[in-house]
mmCIF file of C-alpha atoms and ligand atoms in Angstrom:
data_model
loop_
_atom_site.group_PDB
_atom_site.id
_atom_site.type_symbol
_atom_site.label_atom_id
_atom_site.label_comp_id
_atom_site.label_asym_id
_atom_site.label_seq_id
_atom_site.Cartn_x
_atom_site.Cartn_y
_atom_site.Cartn_z
ATOM 1 C CA MET U 1 -83.382 -43.052 22.206
ATOM 2 C CA LYS U 2 -80.879 -40.489 23.460
ATOM 3 C CA LYS U 3 -81.522 -36.947 24.603
ATOM 4 C CA ILE U 4 -78.635 -34.648 23.739
ATOM 5 C CA LEU U 5 -78.297 -31.046 24.891
ATOM 6 C CA ILE U 6 -76.335 -28.824 22.516
ATOM 7 C CA THR U 7 -75.639 -25.371 23.954
ATOM 8 C CA GLY U 8 -75.013 -22.398 21.665
ATOM 9 C CA GLY U 9 -76.702 -24.180 18.765
ATOM 10 C CA ALA U 10 -77.931 -20.932 17.205
ATOM 11 C CA GLY U 11 -74.366 -19.664 16.792
ATOM 12 C CA PHE U 12 -71.869 -20.245 14.013
ATOM 13 C CA ILE U 13 -70.315 -23.626 14.845
ATOM 14 C CA GLY U 14 -73.236 -24.762 17.018
ATOM 15 C CA SER U 15 -75.710 -24.499 14.131
ATOM 16 C CA HIS U 16 -73.547 -26.799 11.986
ATOM 17 C CA VAL U 17 -73.281 -29.267 14.884
ATOM 18 C CA VAL U 18 -77.052 -29.212 15.530
ATOM 19 C CA ARG U 19 -77.735 -29.812 11.814
ATOM 20 C CA LEU U 20 -75.283 -32.714 11.663
ATOM 21 C CA PHE U 21 -76.634 -34.404 14.809
ATOM 22 C CA ALA U 22 -80.329 -33.830 14.003
ATOM 23 C CA THR U 23 -79.997 -35.256 10.475
ATOM 24 C CA LYS U 24 -77.440 -38.004 11.068
ATOM 25 C CA TYR U 25 -79.120 -39.363 14.225
ATOM 26 C CA PRO U 26 -82.897 -39.349 13.683
ATOM 27 C CA ASP U 27 -83.313 -41.487 16.809
ATOM 28 C CA TYR U 28 -81.691 -38.829 19.020
ATOM 29 C CA GLN U 29 -83.711 -35.984 20.502
ATOM 30 C CA ILE U 30 -81.639 -32.828 20.031
ATOM 31 C CA TYR U 31 -82.206 -29.911 22.426
ATOM 32 C CA ASN U 32 -80.639 -26.634 21.341
ATOM 33 C CA LEU U 33 -80.236 -24.330 24.353
ATOM 34 C CA ASP U 34 -79.322 -20.789 23.396
ATOM 35 C CA LYS U 35 -79.708 -17.342 24.936
ATOM 36 C CA LEU U 36 -79.855 -15.757 21.468
ATOM 37 C CA THR U 37 -77.296 -13.072 22.127
ATOM 38 C CA TYR U 38 -76.292 -10.838 19.197
ATOM 39 C CA ALA U 39 -74.404 -13.908 17.867
ATOM 40 C CA GLY U 40 -77.287 -16.377 18.108
ATOM 41 C CA ASN U 41 -79.499 -16.579 15.064
ATOM 42 C CA LEU U 42 -82.282 -19.141 14.606
ATOM 43 C CA GLU U 43 -82.321 -18.461 10.877
ATOM 44 C CA ASN U 44 -79.134 -20.550 10.811
ATOM 45 C CA LEU U 45 -81.327 -23.591 11.447
ATOM 46 C CA SER U 46 -84.388 -22.755 9.348
ATOM 47 C CA ASP U 47 -83.784 -25.855 7.144
ATOM 48 C CA ILE U 48 -84.075 -28.318 10.049
ATOM 49 C CA ASP U 49 -86.133 -26.587 12.716
ATOM 50 C CA LYS U 50 -89.291 -28.500 11.732
ATOM 51 C CA ASN U 51 -87.565 -31.875 12.277
ATOM 52 C CA SER U 52 -89.476 -33.833 14.910
ATOM 53 C CA ASN U 53 -86.256 -34.654 16.790
ATOM 54 C CA TYR U 54 -85.205 -30.987 17.100
ATOM 55 C CA HIS U 55 -86.224 -28.791 20.039
ATOM 56 C CA PHE U 56 -85.255 -25.216 20.806
ATOM 57 C CA VAL U 57 -84.983 -23.890 24.372
ATOM 58 C CA LYS U 58 -84.296 -20.221 24.945
ATOM 59 C CA GLY U 59 -82.242 -19.680 28.096
ATOM 60 C CA ASP U 60 -79.114 -18.436 29.760
ATOM 61 C CA ILE U 61 -76.462 -20.876 31.015
ATOM 62 C CA VAL U 62 -75.500 -18.306 33.666
ATOM 63 C CA ASP U 63 -78.892 -18.844 35.356
ATOM 64 C CA ALA U 64 -78.125 -21.833 37.628
ATOM 65 C CA GLU U 65 -81.713 -22.309 38.795
ATOM 66 C CA PHE U 66 -83.011 -22.452 35.248
ATOM 67 C CA ILE U 67 -80.243 -24.844 34.178
ATOM 68 C CA ASN U 68 -80.814 -27.207 37.122
ATOM 69 C CA GLN U 69 -84.548 -27.215 36.420
ATOM 70 C CA LEU U 70 -84.005 -27.965 32.725
ATOM 71 C CA PHE U 71 -81.710 -30.908 33.499
ATOM 72 C CA GLU U 72 -84.144 -32.231 36.128
ATOM 73 C CA THR U 73 -87.018 -32.103 33.635
ATOM 74 C CA GLU U 74 -85.288 -33.351 30.507
ATOM 75 C CA ARG U 75 -82.663 -35.727 32.006
ATOM 76 C CA PHE U 76 -80.221 -35.425 29.129
ATOM 77 C CA ASP U 77 -77.901 -38.324 28.309
ATOM 78 C CA GLY U 78 -75.215 -36.113 26.853
ATOM 79 C CA VAL U 79 -74.120 -32.481 26.598
ATOM 80 C CA VAL U 80 -72.213 -30.826 23.756
ATOM 81 C CA HIS U 81 -71.318 -27.426 25.163
ATOM 82 C CA LEU U 82 -70.574 -24.668 22.645
ATOM 83 C CA ALA U 83 -72.366 -21.649 24.143
ATOM 84 C CA ALA U 84 -69.842 -18.897 24.746
ATOM 85 C CA GLU U 85 -68.913 -15.324 24.205
ATOM 86 C CA SER U 86 -66.445 -15.921 21.388
ATOM 87 C CA HIS U 87 -64.969 -12.690 20.047
ATOM 88 C CA VAL U 88 -61.534 -11.576 21.317
ATOM 89 C CA ASP U 89 -62.127 -7.876 20.587
ATOM 90 C CA ARG U 90 -65.368 -7.858 22.612
ATOM 91 C CA SER U 91 -63.519 -9.584 25.484
ATOM 92 C CA ILE U 92 -61.062 -6.700 25.544
ATOM 93 C CA THR U 93 -63.836 -4.106 25.891
ATOM 94 C CA ASN U 94 -66.159 -6.146 28.148
ATOM 95 C CA PRO U 95 -64.357 -9.006 29.948
ATOM 96 C CA MET U 96 -67.040 -9.634 32.605
ATOM 97 C CA GLU U 97 -69.547 -11.007 30.083
ATOM 98 C CA PHE U 98 -66.907 -13.628 29.167
ATOM 99 C CA ILE U 99 -66.386 -14.637 32.780
ATOM 100 C CA PHE U 100 -70.138 -14.998 33.354
ATOM 101 C CA THR U 101 -70.957 -17.038 30.277
ATOM 102 C CA ASN U 102 -67.717 -18.913 29.631
ATOM 103 C CA VAL U 103 -66.708 -19.699 33.212
ATOM 104 C CA VAL U 104 -69.836 -19.488 35.420
ATOM 105 C CA GLY U 105 -72.084 -20.828 32.650
ATOM 106 C CA THR U 106 -69.824 -23.847 32.097
ATOM 107 C CA VAL U 107 -69.645 -24.636 35.828
ATOM 108 C CA ASN U 108 -73.463 -24.367 36.078
ATOM 109 C CA LEU U 109 -73.756 -26.999 33.323
ATOM 110 C CA LEU U 110 -71.173 -29.243 35.018
ATOM 111 C CA ASN U 111 -73.078 -29.037 38.314
ATOM 112 C CA ALA U 112 -76.417 -29.771 36.676
ATOM 113 C CA ALA U 113 -75.003 -32.797 34.811
ATOM 114 C CA LYS U 114 -73.327 -34.106 37.960
ATOM 115 C CA ASN U 115 -76.555 -33.714 39.956
ATOM 116 C CA ILE U 116 -78.821 -35.608 37.582
ATOM 117 C CA TRP U 117 -76.315 -38.324 36.705
ATOM 118 C CA LYS U 118 -75.512 -38.786 40.422
ATOM 119 C CA ASP U 119 -72.388 -40.913 40.016
ATOM 120 C CA ASN U 120 -74.134 -43.344 37.686
ATOM 121 C CA TYR U 121 -72.251 -42.194 34.659
ATOM 122 C CA GLU U 122 -72.916 -45.216 32.426
ATOM 123 C CA GLY U 123 -73.592 -44.023 28.855
ATOM 124 C CA LYS U 124 -73.323 -40.345 29.828
ATOM 125 C CA ARG U 125 -70.977 -37.726 28.369
ATOM 126 C CA PHE U 126 -70.190 -34.046 28.929
ATOM 127 C CA TYR U 127 -68.318 -32.640 25.918
ATOM 128 C CA HIS U 128 -66.776 -29.184 26.237
ATOM 129 C CA ILE U 129 -65.821 -27.349 23.025
ATOM 130 C CA SER U 130 -62.794 -25.140 23.413
ATOM 131 C CA THR U 131 -60.196 -23.233 21.450
ATOM 132 C CA ASP U 132 -56.490 -23.430 20.618
ATOM 133 C CA GLU U 133 -56.179 -19.865 21.970
ATOM 134 C CA VAL U 134 -55.810 -21.302 25.513
ATOM 135 C CA TYR U 135 -52.260 -22.364 24.601
ATOM 136 C CA GLY U 136 -51.141 -18.783 23.953
ATOM 137 C CA ALA U 137 -48.998 -17.696 21.028
ATOM 138 C CA LEU U 138 -46.325 -19.494 19.006
ATOM 139 C CA GLY U 139 -43.206 -18.040 17.415
ATOM 140 C CA ASP U 140 -42.331 -18.846 13.815
ATOM 141 C CA THR U 141 -42.102 -22.608 14.392
ATOM 142 C CA GLY U 142 -43.783 -25.402 16.347
ATOM 143 C CA SER U 143 -47.419 -26.289 16.965
ATOM 144 C CA PHE U 144 -49.776 -26.800 19.899
ATOM 145 C CA LYS U 145 -50.025 -30.339 21.265
ATOM 146 C CA GLU U 146 -52.564 -31.522 23.867
ATOM 147 C CA THR U 147 -49.686 -31.374 26.391
ATOM 148 C CA THR U 148 -48.701 -27.754 25.623
ATOM 149 C CA PRO U 149 -49.019 -25.714 28.854
ATOM 150 C CA TYR U 150 -51.851 -23.185 28.929
ATOM 151 C CA SER U 151 -50.793 -19.550 28.478
ATOM 152 C CA PRO U 152 -53.839 -17.470 27.509
ATOM 153 C CA HIS U 153 -53.375 -13.775 26.728
ATOM 154 C CA SER U 154 -56.827 -12.325 26.041
ATOM 155 C CA PRO U 155 -59.786 -12.216 28.440
ATOM 156 C CA TYR U 156 -61.539 -14.532 25.926
ATOM 157 C CA SER U 157 -58.796 -17.172 25.964
ATOM 158 C CA ALA U 158 -58.341 -16.801 29.745
ATOM 159 C CA SER U 159 -62.065 -17.484 30.244
ATOM 160 C CA LYS U 160 -61.943 -20.528 27.942
ATOM 161 C CA ALA U 161 -58.788 -21.798 29.710
ATOM 162 C CA SER U 162 -60.560 -21.431 33.042
ATOM 163 C CA SER U 163 -63.600 -23.365 31.807
ATOM 164 C CA ASP U 164 -61.330 -26.147 30.456
ATOM 165 C CA HIS U 165 -59.693 -26.434 33.897
ATOM 166 C CA PHE U 166 -63.103 -26.730 35.577
ATOM 167 C CA VAL U 167 -64.157 -29.472 33.151
ATOM 168 C CA ARG U 168 -60.977 -31.444 33.903
ATOM 169 C CA ALA U 169 -61.425 -30.799 37.641
ATOM 170 C CA TYR U 170 -64.977 -32.243 37.515
ATOM 171 C CA HIS U 171 -63.608 -35.329 35.778
ATOM 172 C CA ASP U 172 -60.748 -35.767 38.238
ATOM 173 C CA THR U 173 -62.741 -34.902 41.383
ATOM 174 C CA TYR U 174 -66.210 -36.306 40.727
ATOM 175 C CA GLY U 175 -65.497 -38.777 37.922
ATOM 176 C CA LEU U 176 -67.800 -36.842 35.546
ATOM 177 C CA PRO U 177 -67.358 -38.430 32.059
ATOM 178 C CA THR U 178 -65.982 -35.404 30.258
ATOM 179 C CA VAL U 179 -64.101 -34.853 27.034
ATOM 180 C CA ILE U 180 -62.604 -31.612 25.644
ATOM 181 C CA SER U 181 -61.475 -30.489 22.218
ATOM 182 C CA ASN U 182 -59.429 -27.410 21.336
ATOM 183 C CA CYS U 183 -59.867 -26.241 17.772
ATOM 184 C CA SER U 184 -58.171 -23.695 15.543
ATOM 185 C CA ASN U 185 -59.945 -20.819 13.705
ATOM 186 C CA ASN U 186 -63.091 -21.899 11.862
ATOM 187 C CA TYR U 187 -64.461 -20.375 8.671
ATOM 188 C CA GLY U 188 -67.583 -21.042 6.605
ATOM 189 C CA PRO U 189 -71.265 -20.113 6.280
ATOM 190 C CA ASN U 190 -73.180 -18.483 9.162
ATOM 191 C CA GLN U 191 -70.252 -16.842 10.952
ATOM 192 C CA PHE U 192 -71.167 -13.505 12.522
ATOM 193 C CA PRO U 193 -69.576 -10.691 10.490
ATOM 194 C CA GLU U 194 -67.400 -9.399 13.298
ATOM 195 C CA LYS U 195 -64.808 -12.145 12.716
ATOM 196 C CA LEU U 196 -62.130 -11.568 10.082
ATOM 197 C CA ILE U 197 -63.432 -13.505 7.065
ATOM 198 C CA PRO U 198 -67.166 -12.590 7.016
ATOM 199 C CA LEU U 199 -66.399 -9.010 8.093
ATOM 200 C CA PHE U 200 -63.967 -8.537 5.231
ATOM 201 C CA ILE U 201 -66.280 -10.205 2.685
ATOM 202 C CA ASN U 202 -69.037 -7.810 3.711
ATOM 203 C CA ASN U 203 -66.719 -4.790 3.631
ATOM 204 C CA ILE U 204 -65.238 -5.647 0.222
ATOM 205 C CA LYS U 205 -68.750 -6.076 -1.138
ATOM 206 C CA HIS U 206 -69.737 -2.620 0.161
ATOM 207 C CA ASN U 207 -66.402 -0.973 -0.761
ATOM 208 C CA LYS U 208 -65.674 -0.280 2.901
ATOM 209 C CA SER U 209 -62.149 -0.165 4.315
ATOM 210 C CA LEU U 210 -60.517 -3.356 5.583
ATOM 211 C CA PRO U 211 -59.008 -2.763 9.052
ATOM 212 C CA VAL U 212 -55.860 -4.919 9.185
ATOM 213 C CA TYR U 213 -54.498 -5.078 12.743
ATOM 214 C CA GLY U 214 -50.803 -4.211 13.091
ATOM 215 C CA LYS U 215 -48.739 -5.324 10.124
ATOM 216 C CA GLY U 216 -51.049 -8.170 9.137
ATOM 217 C CA ILE U 217 -48.337 -10.720 9.937
ATOM 218 C CA ASN U 218 -50.278 -12.757 12.499
ATOM 219 C CA VAL U 219 -50.851 -16.361 11.493
ATOM 220 C CA ARG U 220 -53.989 -18.457 11.990
ATOM 221 C CA ASP U 221 -54.696 -22.118 11.133
ATOM 222 C CA TRP U 222 -58.058 -22.161 9.310
ATOM 223 C CA LEU U 223 -60.491 -25.096 9.336
ATOM 224 C CA TYR U 224 -63.781 -25.374 7.436
ATOM 225 C CA VAL U 225 -66.624 -25.402 9.973
ATOM 226 C CA GLU U 226 -68.205 -28.645 8.689
ATOM 227 C CA ASP U 227 -64.914 -30.453 9.256
ATOM 228 C CA HIS U 228 -65.004 -29.195 12.859
ATOM 229 C CA ALA U 229 -68.588 -30.448 13.220
ATOM 230 C CA ARG U 230 -67.493 -33.892 11.931
ATOM 231 C CA ALA U 231 -64.662 -33.961 14.464
ATOM 232 C CA ILE U 232 -67.133 -33.065 17.235
ATOM 233 C CA ASP U 233 -69.421 -35.919 16.188
ATOM 234 C CA LEU U 234 -66.483 -38.346 16.253
ATOM 235 C CA ILE U 235 -65.105 -37.178 19.606
ATOM 236 C CA PHE U 236 -68.569 -37.121 21.217
ATOM 237 C CA HIS U 237 -69.126 -40.760 20.244
ATOM 238 C CA LYS U 238 -65.630 -42.255 20.272
ATOM 239 C CA GLY U 239 -63.299 -39.939 22.232
ATOM 240 C CA ALA U 240 -61.671 -41.352 25.380
ATOM 241 C CA THR U 241 -63.299 -40.146 28.604
ATOM 242 C CA GLY U 242 -61.200 -37.565 30.446
ATOM 243 C CA SER U 243 -59.214 -36.883 27.286
ATOM 244 C CA THR U 244 -58.412 -33.769 25.240
ATOM 245 C CA TYR U 245 -58.173 -33.634 21.446
ATOM 246 C CA ASN U 246 -56.669 -30.863 19.342
ATOM 247 C CA ILE U 247 -58.453 -30.118 16.052
ATOM 248 C CA GLY U 248 -56.823 -28.110 13.277
ATOM 249 C CA GLY U 249 -56.798 -27.518 9.559
ATOM 250 C CA ASN U 250 -53.049 -27.894 8.980
ATOM 251 C CA ASN U 251 -53.636 -24.735 6.981
ATOM 252 C CA GLU U 252 -51.680 -21.729 8.207
ATOM 253 C CA TRP U 253 -52.187 -18.304 6.660
ATOM 254 C CA LYS U 254 -50.615 -14.978 7.449
ATOM 255 C CA ASN U 255 -53.543 -12.535 7.781
ATOM 256 C CA ILE U 256 -52.410 -10.250 4.983
ATOM 257 C CA ASP U 257 -51.968 -13.169 2.548
ATOM 258 C CA LEU U 258 -55.426 -14.484 3.416
ATOM 259 C CA ILE U 259 -56.913 -11.010 2.903
ATOM 260 C CA LYS U 260 -55.229 -10.653 -0.499
ATOM 261 C CA LYS U 261 -56.565 -14.074 -1.519
ATOM 262 C CA LEU U 262 -60.043 -12.984 -0.422
ATOM 263 C CA ILE U 263 -59.752 -9.783 -2.469
ATOM 264 C CA GLU U 264 -58.645 -11.786 -5.530
ATOM 265 C CA ILE U 265 -61.680 -14.098 -5.262
ATOM 266 C CA LEU U 266 -64.173 -11.300 -4.575
ATOM 267 C CA ASP U 267 -62.932 -8.969 -7.308
ATOM 268 C CA ARG U 268 -63.367 -11.874 -9.741
ATOM 269 C CA LYS U 269 -66.831 -12.812 -8.469
ATOM 270 C CA LEU U 270 -68.025 -9.197 -8.306
ATOM 271 C CA GLY U 271 -66.782 -8.523 -11.837
ATOM 272 C CA ARG U 272 -64.259 -5.903 -10.718
ATOM 273 C CA PRO U 273 -60.868 -5.548 -12.450
ATOM 274 C CA GLU U 274 -58.244 -7.692 -10.695
ATOM 275 C CA GLY U 275 -56.754 -5.977 -7.618
ATOM 276 C CA THR U 276 -59.411 -3.217 -7.397
ATOM 277 C CA SER U 277 -60.212 -3.885 -3.741
ATOM 278 C CA LEU U 278 -56.566 -3.892 -2.617
ATOM 279 C CA GLN U 279 -56.991 -0.159 -2.066
ATOM 280 C CA LEU U 280 -59.464 -0.921 0.745
ATOM 281 C CA ILE U 281 -56.670 -2.375 2.920
ATOM 282 C CA THR U 282 -56.093 -0.035 5.876
ATOM 283 C CA TYR U 283 -53.478 -0.830 8.499
ATOM 284 C CA VAL U 284 -54.839 0.086 11.940
ATOM 285 C CA THR U 285 -53.545 -0.036 15.536
ATOM 286 C CA ASP U 286 -52.791 -3.597 16.548
ATOM 287 C CA ARG U 287 -55.131 -5.547 18.827
ATOM 288 C CA ALA U 288 -53.880 -5.413 22.443
ATOM 289 C CA GLY U 289 -52.104 -8.653 23.393
ATOM 290 C CA HIS U 290 -52.442 -9.907 19.803
ATOM 291 C CA ASP U 291 -51.214 -13.529 19.584
ATOM 292 C CA LEU U 292 -48.668 -13.843 16.785
ATOM 293 C CA ARG U 293 -49.275 -17.356 15.581
ATOM 294 C CA TYR U 294 -51.517 -20.367 16.219
ATOM 295 C CA ALA U 295 -50.853 -23.816 14.741
ATOM 296 C CA ILE U 296 -52.362 -27.131 15.753
ATOM 297 C CA ASP U 297 -50.838 -30.585 15.876
ATOM 298 C CA ALA U 298 -53.885 -32.835 15.384
ATOM 299 C CA THR U 299 -51.887 -36.105 15.313
ATOM 300 C CA LYS U 300 -53.764 -37.562 18.298
ATOM 301 C CA LEU U 301 -57.179 -37.103 16.683
ATOM 302 C CA ARG U 302 -55.898 -38.539 13.405
ATOM 303 C CA THR U 303 -54.171 -41.597 14.877
ATOM 304 C CA GLU U 304 -56.701 -42.419 17.650
ATOM 305 C CA LEU U 305 -59.954 -41.636 15.851
ATOM 306 C CA GLY U 306 -59.019 -41.433 12.150
ATOM 307 C CA TRP U 307 -60.173 -37.818 11.623
ATOM 308 C CA GLU U 308 -58.779 -35.709 8.755
ATOM 309 C CA PRO U 309 -60.068 -32.426 7.336
ATOM 310 C CA THR U 310 -61.945 -33.271 4.119
ATOM 311 C CA ILE U 311 -62.467 -29.810 2.602
ATOM 312 C CA LYS U 312 -59.408 -28.356 0.878
ATOM 313 C CA PHE U 313 -58.910 -24.671 1.674
ATOM 314 C CA ALA U 314 -59.220 -23.474 -1.939
ATOM 315 C CA GLU U 315 -62.589 -25.227 -2.203
ATOM 316 C CA GLY U 316 -63.837 -24.193 1.260
ATOM 317 C CA PHE U 317 -62.833 -20.574 0.778
ATOM 318 C CA GLU U 318 -64.664 -20.279 -2.572
ATOM 319 C CA LYS U 319 -67.706 -22.005 -1.092
ATOM 320 C CA THR U 320 -67.663 -19.601 1.833
ATOM 321 C CA VAL U 321 -67.464 -16.504 -0.363
ATOM 322 C CA ASP U 322 -70.263 -17.888 -2.562
ATOM 323 C CA TRP U 323 -72.432 -18.484 0.502
ATOM 324 C CA TYR U 324 -72.088 -14.909 1.803
ATOM 325 C CA LEU U 325 -72.732 -13.468 -1.664
ATOM 326 C CA ALA U 326 -75.794 -15.675 -2.140
ATOM 327 C CA ASN U 327 -77.124 -14.937 1.356
ATOM 328 C CA GLU U 328 -77.197 -11.179 1.269
ATOM 329 C CA LYS U 329 -80.393 -11.119 3.302
ATOM 330 C CA TRP U 330 -78.822 -13.212 6.074
ATOM 331 C CA LEU U 331 -75.900 -10.784 6.224
ATOM 332 C CA ASP U 332 -78.175 -7.741 6.236
ATOM 333 C CA ASN U 333 -80.390 -9.286 8.922
ATOM 334 C CA VAL U 334 -77.564 -10.134 11.302
ATOM 335 C CA THR U 335 -75.953 -6.776 10.856
ATOM 336 C CA SER U 336 -79.261 -4.957 11.437
ATOM 337 C CA GLY U 337 -80.413 -7.241 14.245
ATOM 338 C CA SER U 338 -83.736 -7.841 12.515
ATOM 339 C CA TYR U 339 -83.304 -11.607 12.860
ATOM 340 C CA GLN U 340 -84.929 -11.029 16.267
ATOM 341 C CA ASP U 341 -88.162 -10.701 14.270
ATOM 342 C CA TYR U 342 -87.606 -14.219 12.990
ATOM 343 C CA TYR U 343 -87.426 -15.473 16.565
ATOM 344 C CA ARG U 344 -90.651 -13.695 17.544
ATOM 345 C CA LYS U 345 -92.402 -15.080 14.472
ATOM 346 C CA MET U 346 -91.189 -18.621 15.152
ATOM 347 C CA TYR U 347 -91.525 -18.766 18.932
ATOM 348 C CA GLY U 348 -93.954 -16.005 19.738
ATOM 349 C CA GLU U 349 -92.173 -13.880 22.334
HETATM 350 P P1 LIG Y 1 -70.734 -17.764 18.283
HETATM 351 O O1 LIG Y 1 -70.392 -16.507 19.015
HETATM 352 O O2 LIG Y 1 -71.030 -17.722 16.829
HETATM 353 O O3 LIG Y 1 -71.983 -18.466 18.982
HETATM 354 C C1 LIG Y 1 -72.126 -18.546 20.380
HETATM 355 C C2 LIG Y 1 -73.554 -18.964 20.699
HETATM 356 O O4 LIG Y 1 -73.674 -19.073 22.132
HETATM 357 C C3 LIG Y 1 -74.600 -17.940 20.244
HETATM 358 O O5 LIG Y 1 -75.666 -18.613 19.604
HETATM 359 C C4 LIG Y 1 -75.052 -17.280 21.533
HETATM 360 O O6 LIG Y 1 -76.389 -16.823 21.483
HETATM 361 C C5 LIG Y 1 -74.877 -18.405 22.529
HETATM 362 N N1 LIG Y 1 -74.680 -17.901 23.900
HETATM 363 C C6 LIG Y 1 -73.834 -16.907 24.288
HETATM 364 N N2 LIG Y 1 -73.965 -16.689 25.615
HETATM 365 C C7 LIG Y 1 -74.898 -17.565 26.079
HETATM 366 C C8 LIG Y 1 -75.455 -17.822 27.354
HETATM 367 N N3 LIG Y 1 -75.072 -17.125 28.440
HETATM 368 N N4 LIG Y 1 -76.382 -18.805 27.475
HETATM 369 C C9 LIG Y 1 -76.769 -19.515 26.381
HETATM 370 N N5 LIG Y 1 -76.296 -19.288 25.124
HETATM 371 C C10 LIG Y 1 -75.362 -18.330 24.981
HETATM 372 O O7 LIG Y 1 -69.524 -18.742 18.607
HETATM 373 P P2 LIG Y 1 -68.813 -19.848 17.681
HETATM 374 O O8 LIG Y 1 -67.768 -19.182 16.883
HETATM 375 O O9 LIG Y 1 -69.841 -20.682 17.029
HETATM 376 O O10 LIG Y 1 -68.076 -20.708 18.808
HETATM 377 C C11 LIG Y 1 -68.764 -21.792 19.450
HETATM 378 C C12 LIG Y 1 -67.810 -22.442 20.441
HETATM 379 O O11 LIG Y 1 -66.646 -22.907 19.764
HETATM 380 C C13 LIG Y 1 -67.310 -21.487 21.528
HETATM 381 O O12 LIG Y 1 -67.262 -22.191 22.745
HETATM 382 C C14 LIG Y 1 -65.923 -21.086 21.062
HETATM 383 O O13 LIG Y 1 -65.088 -20.783 22.175
HETATM 384 C C15 LIG Y 1 -65.473 -22.361 20.360
HETATM 385 N N6 LIG Y 1 -64.489 -22.182 19.270
HETATM 386 C C16 LIG Y 1 -64.731 -21.282 18.249
HETATM 387 C C17 LIG Y 1 -63.810 -21.162 17.212
HETATM 388 C C18 LIG Y 1 -64.047 -20.226 16.048
HETATM 389 O O14 LIG Y 1 -63.175 -20.093 15.181
HETATM 390 N N7 LIG Y 1 -65.189 -19.588 15.940
HETATM 391 C C19 LIG Y 1 -62.647 -21.952 17.219
HETATM 392 C C20 LIG Y 1 -62.446 -22.846 18.266
HETATM 393 C C21 LIG Y 1 -63.381 -22.966 19.278
HETATM 394 P P1 LIG Y 2 -60.676 -13.195 14.413
HETATM 395 O O1 LIG Y 2 -61.521 -13.624 13.266
HETATM 396 O O2 LIG Y 2 -61.198 -12.172 15.352
HETATM 397 O O3 LIG Y 2 -60.248 -14.527 15.188
HETATM 398 P P2 LIG Y 2 -59.173 -14.736 16.395
HETATM 399 O O4 LIG Y 2 -58.755 -13.437 16.923
HETATM 400 O O5 LIG Y 2 -59.978 -15.507 17.381
HETATM 401 O O6 LIG Y 2 -58.044 -15.509 15.792
HETATM 402 O O7 LIG Y 2 -59.298 -12.629 13.837
HETATM 403 C C1 LIG Y 2 -58.461 -13.415 12.999
HETATM 404 C C2 LIG Y 2 -57.181 -12.643 12.780
HETATM 405 O O8 LIG Y 2 -57.490 -11.455 12.017
HETATM 406 C C3 LIG Y 2 -56.530 -12.151 14.071
HETATM 407 O O9 LIG Y 2 -55.110 -12.210 13.923
HETATM 408 C C4 LIG Y 2 -56.977 -10.691 14.170
HETATM 409 C C5 LIG Y 2 -57.110 -10.276 12.711
HETATM 410 N N1 LIG Y 2 -58.144 -9.242 12.454
HETATM 411 C C6 LIG Y 2 -57.815 -8.071 11.747
HETATM 412 O O10 LIG Y 2 -56.649 -7.874 11.335
HETATM 413 N N2 LIG Y 2 -58.803 -7.155 11.523
HETATM 414 C C7 LIG Y 2 -60.082 -7.340 11.958
HETATM 415 O O11 LIG Y 2 -60.942 -6.442 11.736
HETATM 416 C C8 LIG Y 2 -60.409 -8.546 12.658
HETATM 417 C C9 LIG Y 2 -61.811 -8.800 13.159
HETATM 418 C C10 LIG Y 2 -59.405 -9.469 12.875
#
């Protein structure tokens, strides 16, 4: 019987990780710790939240006293840490929130794990989920390796880089059994519609303009969220202690090409004449410090642990569009904030 703490489990990627762990490992007790910020939505887990091995804890990782108390009481065997402020644009307007949650929150969790495990680290693991954005921006060629020097440009990526350094420091200084992964852009069901793909699906559906930053020439490497969750499962169980693994989709898209593909799929599914929604494209002022290109070299994960993405982009993209079209209520709820009602109904406060 293992007790695993997953932080940020009500968010986009976290909810897929909680589902995978709670269903694949019925003998684990899964604790989902989430503050339920605007991005945390318990409806994401409504299919598994009655499972007897699933437990929800509402709380803030920035609150050290609360975190220490929780670890003292529950004595987790492992931590999968996803809770974060995750949107670059919000980090530009409000960087402090990113420093509190992403840096201070991570160090609070490291301290709490270190205190309860007290140098007897046998069978314990602290897994920190991070992003490829810590490596900075690439030119037209090359890809990020685990050895690429950190060069973050946004307050978001700087806060994630800082938290990665603290995780490594706790491994090197205190011997804490840590592991880190840095993943490329995820897409799929349950992503908050402030990120490119769900935002543009929602806007196309409602005939609203599509704000393309700059010239739309920035490149991202897109991975289906369930493939990321599978990689997290593998690294949590088999990754080498103290190690870092890059995770990527080997699937680079220039923003404008991805947007045109999305328009093609949606016009077809919405029964609009081909190309109708192209007129919604609106070029707007570029994001400050906008990284030109991200690309991941995931050779280490493939050769050491045998991981490969399983969902082809054409299939994953269609599935994603279908999910947002079929889950209109989910979209409306997260955009109106009324999913808070769901929380009150489920947990009574
Ligand atoms: P998200 O914004 O969808 O979810 C974040 C979750 O963390 C939410 O449920 C939120 O309520 C919770 N949270 C925020 N602040 C908290 C706090 N102080 N205490 C407790 N809970 C808090 O994020 P996501 O896109 O699912 O990303 C999850 C993790 O994966 C993050 O660490 C992010 O840096 C990393 N990551 C994301 C991507 C991506 O493409 N989305 C890619 C690589 C890595
Ligand atoms: P985003 O989904 O915010 O992820 P990230 O910035 O972490 O890569 O953005 C993906 C790309 O899309 C990025 O190059 C910025 C661009 N973008 C737009 O052009 N318009 C938008 O409204 C948004 C949200 C993003």
